[in-house]
Structures are given as C-alpha cells and as structure tokens.
C-alpha cells in the first residue's frame, strides 16, 4: 500500500542495516507472482529499497539472501495496510533510555542515529532528557504532561527547581513558554539586546562566559548564564563609544544600558545650523551626485560587484559632511550633557543636549539674581486669572473651535480620526487627547440652541 518513499529515509534505513551487519531485524513478507520463481513484496518495501541501494553501492551481492515469509495473495492488501497503519511510535522516554544506554557503552551520536535510522538531532533531543527530573519523566509516562511541556524542562539541570516550577504553575498556565520563562529568570537569552550589542553569544563565550542551550527552542540560540559578565561587556562597549562623545566637550556623559526614564521630558538644547564652506558644499554636492548615480545603477541591475561597497563609502562621506552643517553652542556644551545607551532594538543611541532637572531648577531659583556670568536674569512676571474668567474664556474658545471645524470638513475629519486612533493607542492616557469624540443623537433645534448658549453675546461667524 505504501508507494512513496523519501530518499533520505531510504539512506537512513540502509545505514541502519549496515550498522547491524547487513541483517534485517524484520523479514520481508512476500506473495507468489504469475511467473515461476517470481515473488512480490507485500510488506517491507522500504527494507527492499534500502537493500537495493546497498547492492548498487557494491556493499552486498545482488543475490544476497534475505529472510522472507510467504503469504497468500488474497490477503496482500490487508497485510500491507496493517504493517503501515497498525503501528505505534516508541515512547519518547523509552527511546531516551535506549539511546542513553548506548551512549554509556561509548557509542557516539552518529552511530546511534545510524543504528536506529534516525537523525542526530533526534538523538541529541532524546539524550537531553537526562537533564529532566525522574519525577517529571514519570508524569510523561502517566500522560499527566505533554512531551512539549517535558522538553521545556531541559533548559535547567536543577531537578528540585524543575519539580517546584511544575507544582507552582497553575494547570492552565503550564505552557512550554511559561515553564521556560520560570526556569530562565536568572539567565539572559541570546535574543536580549545586550547580548546582541556585544556581538552575540560568540563574543560572550570568548570572554569566558558559560552558555546554556535549549535544543527544543528553535527561536533561541541559548542563554548566557553570567549576567554580570554581560553587563560588564555591554558597559565597556558603551564607554568606548562615550569616549568619543566626551571629546566634544559636554558637561557630563552618562552610559546607562537602557534609555533613561523620562529623559524626553528634560530640558534640551539643540544644535544650530552652520553654513558649509564653498569647498565643503562642493564636496557634498559631488558626493550626493555620485550616490544617486550608484543607486540608480544598483536599482537597474547594471552595477558591478563593488557598487554596494562604493555606495556605503559615499554615504559615510555624505554623513560626515552633513555633520558639519550644525553644531552646539558653547553655552549648551557647558550646561548640558549626553546619554549613550541602547535603544529598543539594541542599537547604539547617542542623545545630546539634555539639561538635568537640578540644573534647570537652579536656573529657575536664580531668577532676578546675578548669574555665574555676572548678568542678572530677568524675573518672568506671573499673571493669575480667576476661575470664572478662565471658564468663560474656555467656553468661547470651544465654541470658536467647533464653528471652525464645522466650516472646514477636511480638518474636522482629520481631527476626529486622530482622536479615535488615540483612543485605541492610548486607552488609559487621556492627556494625549485634545478633542473628545462622543456619539450622541440630538435634534437640529437642540444643537442650534446649544450653539447660541456657547456663543453668548459674541456672534462668531
């Protein structure tokens, strides 16, 4: 009944037969053909194909004797179907114990894989179950957990912690990812932006760090076990980048691993535009023209193999020249500083010109007093309005905005869509919203009456 075989499967089975001295563990089942001394294989087609492969390679003779069992032709279909359907895969724990027994005898993974007609990856995954507590292995035998759940425990060698994690998780929260997360709380995954920033687990291992790899998690290349070493390597790389920034003359330069909390709300200085010299402007124009020409050739498929490298080099020249078009003032350098950190994606981020809150507070407290430069800072006058006046002015402003939106439907549509999107993006942050969208049903007369009340004595046209 089975008519389709994979080439890889036949090669693996041939390797298994070779490893056992070219003997079959299970005989072929045959039926007589129409001609004399002719037989057809009813069960064992893959074994016959593997034997033919070995004979073609010259490893066995073409008349190599093979044990066969003859059956009646009338039952051939039932026999073939039964052999291919009425079978059950070996239990993973039983398979692990068999592989483990061979491994303890000195067999390497390649030999075990060949002996059992499987892949080396499957053998490694089964042998990884040696890390799992016998208590949990018994749970799998008793069908109290799935093999995917059991596989998640191979990320740890601590049997007591494995059992504790299994017992602590609620039955509805025993997914493999939940188990891995609980067992790897103190580990740093290879996907962590700090690991990526320092050059991956390869750079971490070269520095002497130990790695724990999970064969059952294809999305993760492993875990760094030494968090302190990861932080140290990331800090050293950030400090190397900060050395160049310090040479610019900033008051301070800090290197947090992640973005500082609330730094966007800090007072900030921005660079001022500086015109390029005629020589630099000519160089920038030439570089831009060269960049456009190379980009057009690459896009049209007419560029040579060195075009990409040339394009990158020209882009660096353009960026260097553009950097000369702006600069920070001496006052900004003396008052502000720079943060060097890793952004959300693990890339190096350099944010310049921030003034720390205590410095800004000192400036505010010193209003009207002589500053360090000797000049007195003028005190900003404060104007306080009554609550009634503010409420009245707000009502007039609201009415005026409503009329303007009514007379500008394009602007009104943009404002309404913006408010609706904010409700989706920031459902718990009303401070982001500047317009309220409310679905309501009213008569035209009620709307006109409300408009007249809001307009008051001022008829806004």
Short mmCIF file of C-alpha atoms in Angstrom, two decimals, residues 109-401:
data_model
loop_
_atom_site.label_atom_id
_atom_site.label_comp_id
_atom_site.label_asym_id
_atom_site.label_seq_id
_atom_site.Cartn_x
_atom_site.Cartn_y
_atom_site.Cartn_z
CA UNK A 109 25.64 10.22 18.43
CA UNK A 110 26.26 9.48 14.74
CA UNK A 111 26.44 5.73 15.40
CA UNK A 112 23.28 5.78 17.50
CA UNK A 113 21.42 7.71 14.81
CA UNK A 114 22.54 5.25 12.14
CA UNK A 115 21.66 2.26 14.30
CA UNK A 116 18.08 3.48 14.82
CA UNK A 117 17.60 5.00 11.34
CA UNK A 118 17.01 8.48 12.73
CA UNK A 119 18.75 11.85 12.68
CA UNK A 120 21.47 13.08 15.01
CA UNK A 121 19.18 15.95 16.06
CA UNK A 122 16.55 13.49 17.30
CA UNK A 123 19.20 11.58 19.26
CA UNK A 124 20.51 14.78 20.87
CA UNK A 125 16.99 15.85 21.84
CA UNK A 126 16.26 12.50 23.42
CA UNK A 127 19.57 12.44 25.30
CA UNK A 128 18.80 15.97 26.56
CA UNK A 129 16.01 14.41 28.63
CA UNK A 130 18.75 13.26 31.02
CA UNK A 131 18.55 16.78 32.47
CA UNK A 132 14.92 16.29 33.49
CA UNK A 133 13.86 15.05 36.90
CA UNK A 134 12.73 11.40 37.04
CA UNK A 135 9.54 12.65 38.71
CA UNK A 136 8.65 14.61 35.57
CA UNK A 137 9.64 11.72 33.29
CA UNK A 138 7.14 9.59 35.16
CA UNK A 139 4.49 12.31 34.66
CA UNK A 140 5.01 11.91 30.90
CA UNK A 141 4.70 8.12 31.17
CA UNK A 142 1.46 8.59 33.11
CA UNK A 143 0.26 11.07 30.45
CA UNK A 144 -0.02 13.84 33.03
CA UNK A 145 2.01 16.17 30.79
CA UNK A 146 2.82 16.52 27.10
CA UNK A 147 6.22 15.94 25.51
CA UNK A 148 6.40 19.67 24.64
CA UNK A 149 5.99 20.51 28.33
CA UNK A 150 8.65 17.97 29.33
CA UNK A 151 11.05 19.33 26.69
CA UNK A 152 10.84 22.80 28.22
CA UNK A 153 12.48 21.48 31.42
CA UNK A 154 15.70 20.56 29.58
CA UNK A 155 16.81 24.18 29.85
CA UNK A 156 17.68 23.53 33.51
CA UNK A 157 19.71 20.86 35.33
CA UNK A 158 18.21 21.53 38.77
CA UNK A 159 15.74 18.70 39.38
CA UNK A 160 14.33 20.20 42.57
CA UNK A 161 13.64 23.53 40.86
CA UNK A 162 12.03 21.73 37.92
CA UNK A 163 9.58 19.94 40.18
CA UNK A 164 8.95 23.14 42.16
CA UNK A 165 8.18 25.08 38.96
CA UNK A 166 5.79 22.40 37.72
CA UNK A 167 3.93 22.37 41.04
CA UNK A 168 3.85 26.17 41.30
CA UNK A 169 2.32 26.79 37.86
CA UNK A 170 -1.43 26.68 37.56
CA UNK A 171 -2.78 23.87 35.34
CA UNK A 172 -4.00 26.45 32.80
CA UNK A 173 -0.57 28.14 32.73
CA UNK A 174 1.69 25.15 32.12
CA UNK A 175 2.50 26.04 28.54
CA UNK A 176 6.11 25.31 27.41
CA UNK A 177 6.94 29.03 27.16
CA UNK A 178 5.68 29.60 30.72
CA UNK A 179 7.87 26.77 32.00
CA UNK A 180 10.94 28.10 30.17
CA UNK A 181 10.31 31.62 31.44
CA UNK A 182 10.09 30.40 35.04
CA UNK A 183 13.29 28.34 34.73
CA UNK A 184 15.33 31.05 32.95
CA UNK A 185 14.51 34.07 35.10
CA UNK A 186 18.16 34.49 36.08
CA UNK A 187 19.51 33.71 32.58
CA UNK A 188 19.89 36.13 29.67
CA UNK A 189 18.59 34.84 26.31
CA UNK A 190 20.66 35.21 23.14
CA UNK A 191 17.92 37.47 21.78
CA UNK A 192 18.48 40.02 24.57
CA UNK A 193 19.61 43.35 23.14
CA UNK A 194 22.63 43.47 25.46
CA UNK A 195 23.87 40.15 24.11
CA UNK A 196 23.25 41.29 20.55
CA UNK A 197 25.08 44.56 21.22
CA UNK A 198 28.27 42.89 22.47
CA UNK A 199 28.42 40.60 19.43
CA UNK A 200 26.19 37.70 20.42
CA UNK A 201 26.94 34.60 22.46
CA UNK A 202 30.16 34.05 20.49
CA UNK A 203 31.74 37.22 21.94
CA UNK A 204 30.32 36.37 25.36
CA UNK A 205 31.86 32.87 25.28
CA UNK A 206 35.20 34.27 24.10
CA UNK A 207 35.17 36.42 27.24
CA UNK A 208 34.80 33.29 29.36
CA UNK A 209 31.03 33.18 29.84
CA UNK A 210 29.12 29.92 30.10
CA UNK A 211 26.11 29.20 27.87
CA UNK A 212 23.07 27.01 28.35
CA UNK A 213 21.48 25.88 25.07
CA UNK A 214 17.94 24.59 24.61
CA UNK A 215 17.67 22.02 21.81
CA UNK A 216 13.87 22.25 21.86
CA UNK A 217 13.65 26.03 21.37
CA UNK A 218 14.45 26.80 17.73
CA UNK A 219 13.87 30.54 18.24
CA UNK A 220 16.59 30.95 20.82
CA UNK A 221 20.27 30.08 20.31
CA UNK A 222 20.85 29.71 24.05
CA UNK A 223 21.14 31.58 27.34
CA UNK A 224 24.03 33.46 28.92
CA UNK A 225 24.48 32.21 32.48
CA UNK A 226 26.68 35.07 33.76
CA UNK A 227 24.52 38.22 33.84
CA UNK A 228 27.31 40.25 35.48
CA UNK A 229 29.66 39.48 32.60
CA UNK A 230 27.05 40.52 30.04
CA UNK A 231 26.54 43.83 31.84
CA UNK A 232 30.30 44.34 32.07
CA UNK A 233 30.87 43.72 28.35
CA UNK A 234 27.96 45.98 27.38
CA UNK A 235 29.19 48.75 29.71
CA UNK A 236 32.71 48.53 28.26
CA UNK A 237 31.39 48.87 24.72
CA UNK A 238 29.18 51.81 25.72
CA UNK A 239 32.14 53.50 27.45
CA UNK A 240 34.21 53.10 24.28
CA UNK A 241 31.50 54.93 22.33
CA UNK A 242 31.17 57.55 25.09
CA UNK A 243 34.89 58.38 24.91
CA UNK A 244 34.37 59.99 21.50
CA UNK A 245 31.35 61.92 22.79
CA UNK A 246 33.26 63.24 25.83
CA UNK A 247 35.85 64.70 23.48
CA UNK A 248 33.10 67.03 22.18
CA UNK A 249 33.24 68.95 25.48
CA UNK A 250 29.92 68.15 27.14
CA UNK A 251 29.41 68.91 30.84
CA UNK A 252 28.61 65.25 31.51
CA UNK A 253 28.20 61.95 29.60
CA UNK A 254 26.29 59.01 31.10
CA UNK A 255 26.13 55.42 29.79
CA UNK A 256 23.01 53.63 31.08
CA UNK A 257 22.32 50.28 29.43
CA UNK A 258 18.71 51.22 28.68
CA UNK A 259 17.04 54.53 27.88
CA UNK A 260 16.84 56.80 30.96
CA UNK A 261 13.35 57.05 32.40
CA UNK A 262 11.64 60.30 31.44
CA UNK A 263 14.62 61.78 29.59
CA UNK A 264 12.34 63.05 26.81
CA UNK A 265 10.70 65.40 29.34
CA UNK A 266 14.04 67.04 30.24
CA UNK A 267 15.04 70.47 29.02
CA UNK A 268 17.12 70.09 25.90
CA UNK A 269 19.49 72.15 23.76
CA UNK A 270 19.50 71.61 20.02
CA UNK A 271 22.31 72.24 17.53
CA UNK A 272 22.33 75.39 15.46
CA UNK A 273 22.69 75.42 11.70
CA UNK A 274 26.07 76.38 10.30
CA UNK A 275 26.60 77.11 6.58
CA UNK A 276 29.18 74.93 4.85
CA UNK A 277 32.23 76.43 3.26
CA UNK A 278 32.30 76.59 -0.52
CA UNK A 279 34.79 73.74 -0.60
CA UNK A 280 32.69 71.50 1.69
CA UNK A 281 29.48 72.36 -0.19
CA UNK A 282 31.10 71.40 -3.49
CA UNK A 283 32.30 68.12 -1.97
CA UNK A 284 28.81 67.40 -0.61
CA UNK A 285 27.17 68.08 -3.99
CA UNK A 286 29.68 65.81 -5.75
CA UNK A 287 29.18 63.04 -3.19
CA UNK A 288 25.39 63.30 -3.48
CA UNK A 289 25.59 63.09 -7.28
CA UNK A 290 27.85 60.04 -7.02
CA UNK A 291 25.47 58.42 -4.56
CA UNK A 292 22.46 58.99 -6.83
CA UNK A 293 24.33 57.57 -9.83
CA UNK A 294 25.39 54.43 -7.95
CA UNK A 295 21.91 53.93 -6.51
CA UNK A 296 20.38 54.17 -9.98
CA UNK A 297 22.82 51.59 -11.37
CA UNK A 298 22.14 49.20 -8.49
CA UNK A 299 18.38 49.59 -8.83
CA UNK A 300 18.59 48.98 -12.59
CA UNK A 301 20.75 45.88 -12.15
CA UNK A 302 23.65 47.35 -14.14
CA UNK A 303 26.13 47.82 -11.28
CA UNK A 304 29.29 45.81 -10.74
CA UNK A 305 30.15 43.73 -7.67
CA UNK A 306 31.88 46.66 -5.95
CA UNK A 307 28.93 49.06 -6.28
CA UNK A 308 27.45 48.25 -2.85
CA UNK A 309 30.77 48.89 -1.09
CA UNK A 310 31.24 52.15 -3.00
CA UNK A 311 27.72 53.25 -2.09
CA UNK A 312 28.42 52.64 1.60
CA UNK A 313 31.64 54.63 1.42
CA UNK A 314 29.94 57.56 -0.34
CA UNK A 315 27.17 57.52 2.28
CA UNK A 316 29.76 57.83 5.04
CA UNK A 317 31.28 60.87 3.30
CA UNK A 318 27.85 62.48 2.96
CA UNK A 319 27.08 61.91 6.66
CA UNK A 320 30.45 63.37 7.68
CA UNK A 321 29.84 66.50 5.59
CA UNK A 322 26.25 66.87 6.84
CA UNK A 323 27.55 66.72 10.41
CA UNK A 324 29.40 69.98 9.73
CA UNK A 325 26.14 71.81 8.97
CA UNK A 326 25.17 72.07 12.64
CA UNK A 327 26.89 72.48 15.99
CA UNK A 328 26.05 73.09 19.64
CA UNK A 329 26.79 76.44 21.21
CA UNK A 330 29.47 76.77 23.92
CA UNK A 331 26.70 77.59 26.42
CA UNK A 332 24.93 74.32 25.60
CA UNK A 333 28.14 72.30 26.00
CA UNK A 334 28.81 73.95 29.38
CA UNK A 335 25.28 73.35 30.70
CA UNK A 336 24.03 70.13 29.10
CA UNK A 337 25.16 66.53 28.69
CA UNK A 338 24.68 63.38 26.63
CA UNK A 339 23.16 59.94 27.17
CA UNK A 340 24.81 56.95 25.48
CA UNK A 341 22.58 53.86 25.72
CA UNK A 342 20.93 51.01 23.85
CA UNK A 343 17.63 51.70 22.14
CA UNK A 344 14.65 49.35 21.99
CA UNK A 345 16.24 47.31 19.19
CA UNK A 346 19.66 47.03 20.85
CA UNK A 347 21.32 49.67 18.65
CA UNK A 348 23.68 52.30 19.97
CA UNK A 349 21.83 55.56 20.68
CA UNK A 350 23.55 58.90 21.41
CA UNK A 351 21.19 61.67 22.59
CA UNK A 352 22.85 65.05 23.14
CA UNK A 353 21.91 68.34 24.76
CA UNK A 354 19.93 67.35 27.86
CA UNK A 355 19.88 69.53 30.98
CA UNK A 356 19.46 67.71 34.27
CA UNK A 357 16.48 68.76 36.39
CA UNK A 358 18.63 70.06 39.25
CA UNK A 359 20.48 72.38 36.88
CA UNK A 360 17.21 73.67 35.45
CA UNK A 361 15.87 74.18 39.00
CA UNK A 362 18.93 76.21 39.94
CA UNK A 363 18.34 78.46 36.96
CA UNK A 364 14.71 78.98 37.98
CA UNK A 365 15.62 79.68 41.62
CA UNK A 366 18.21 82.19 40.48
CA UNK A 367 15.79 84.39 38.56
CA UNK A 368 16.44 88.06 39.24
CA UNK A 369 19.84 87.27 40.86
CA UNK A 370 23.28 87.69 39.31
CA UNK A 371 24.32 84.56 37.43
CA UNK A 372 27.76 83.00 37.25
CA UNK A 373 28.48 85.15 34.23
CA UNK A 374 27.69 88.29 36.21
CA UNK A 375 24.46 89.32 34.43
CA UNK A 376 21.17 89.35 36.32
CA UNK A 377 18.44 87.16 34.87
CA UNK A 378 15.10 88.99 34.48
CA UNK A 379 12.29 87.55 36.55
CA UNK A 380 9.37 86.31 34.47
CA UNK A 381 6.12 88.04 35.55
CA UNK A 382 3.28 85.74 36.64
CA UNK A 383 -0.34 86.53 35.70
CA UNK A 384 -3.13 84.79 37.58
CA UNK A 385 -6.73 84.79 36.31
CA UNK A 386 -9.83 83.99 38.28
CA UNK A 387 -11.51 80.62 37.81
CA UNK A 388 -14.68 82.26 36.48
CA UNK A 389 -12.73 84.16 33.78
CA UNK A 390 -10.83 81.03 32.73
CA UNK A 391 -14.08 79.05 32.48
CA UNK A 392 -15.67 81.79 30.41
CA UNK A 393 -12.69 82.09 28.06
CA UNK A 394 -12.56 78.29 27.66
CA UNK A 395 -16.24 78.21 26.67
CA UNK A 396 -15.66 80.86 23.99
CA UNK A 397 -12.58 79.07 22.70
CA UNK A 398 -14.51 75.78 22.49
CA UNK A 399 -17.34 77.43 20.60
CA UNK A 400 -14.95 79.06 18.17
CA UNK A 401 -13.16 75.77 17.51
#
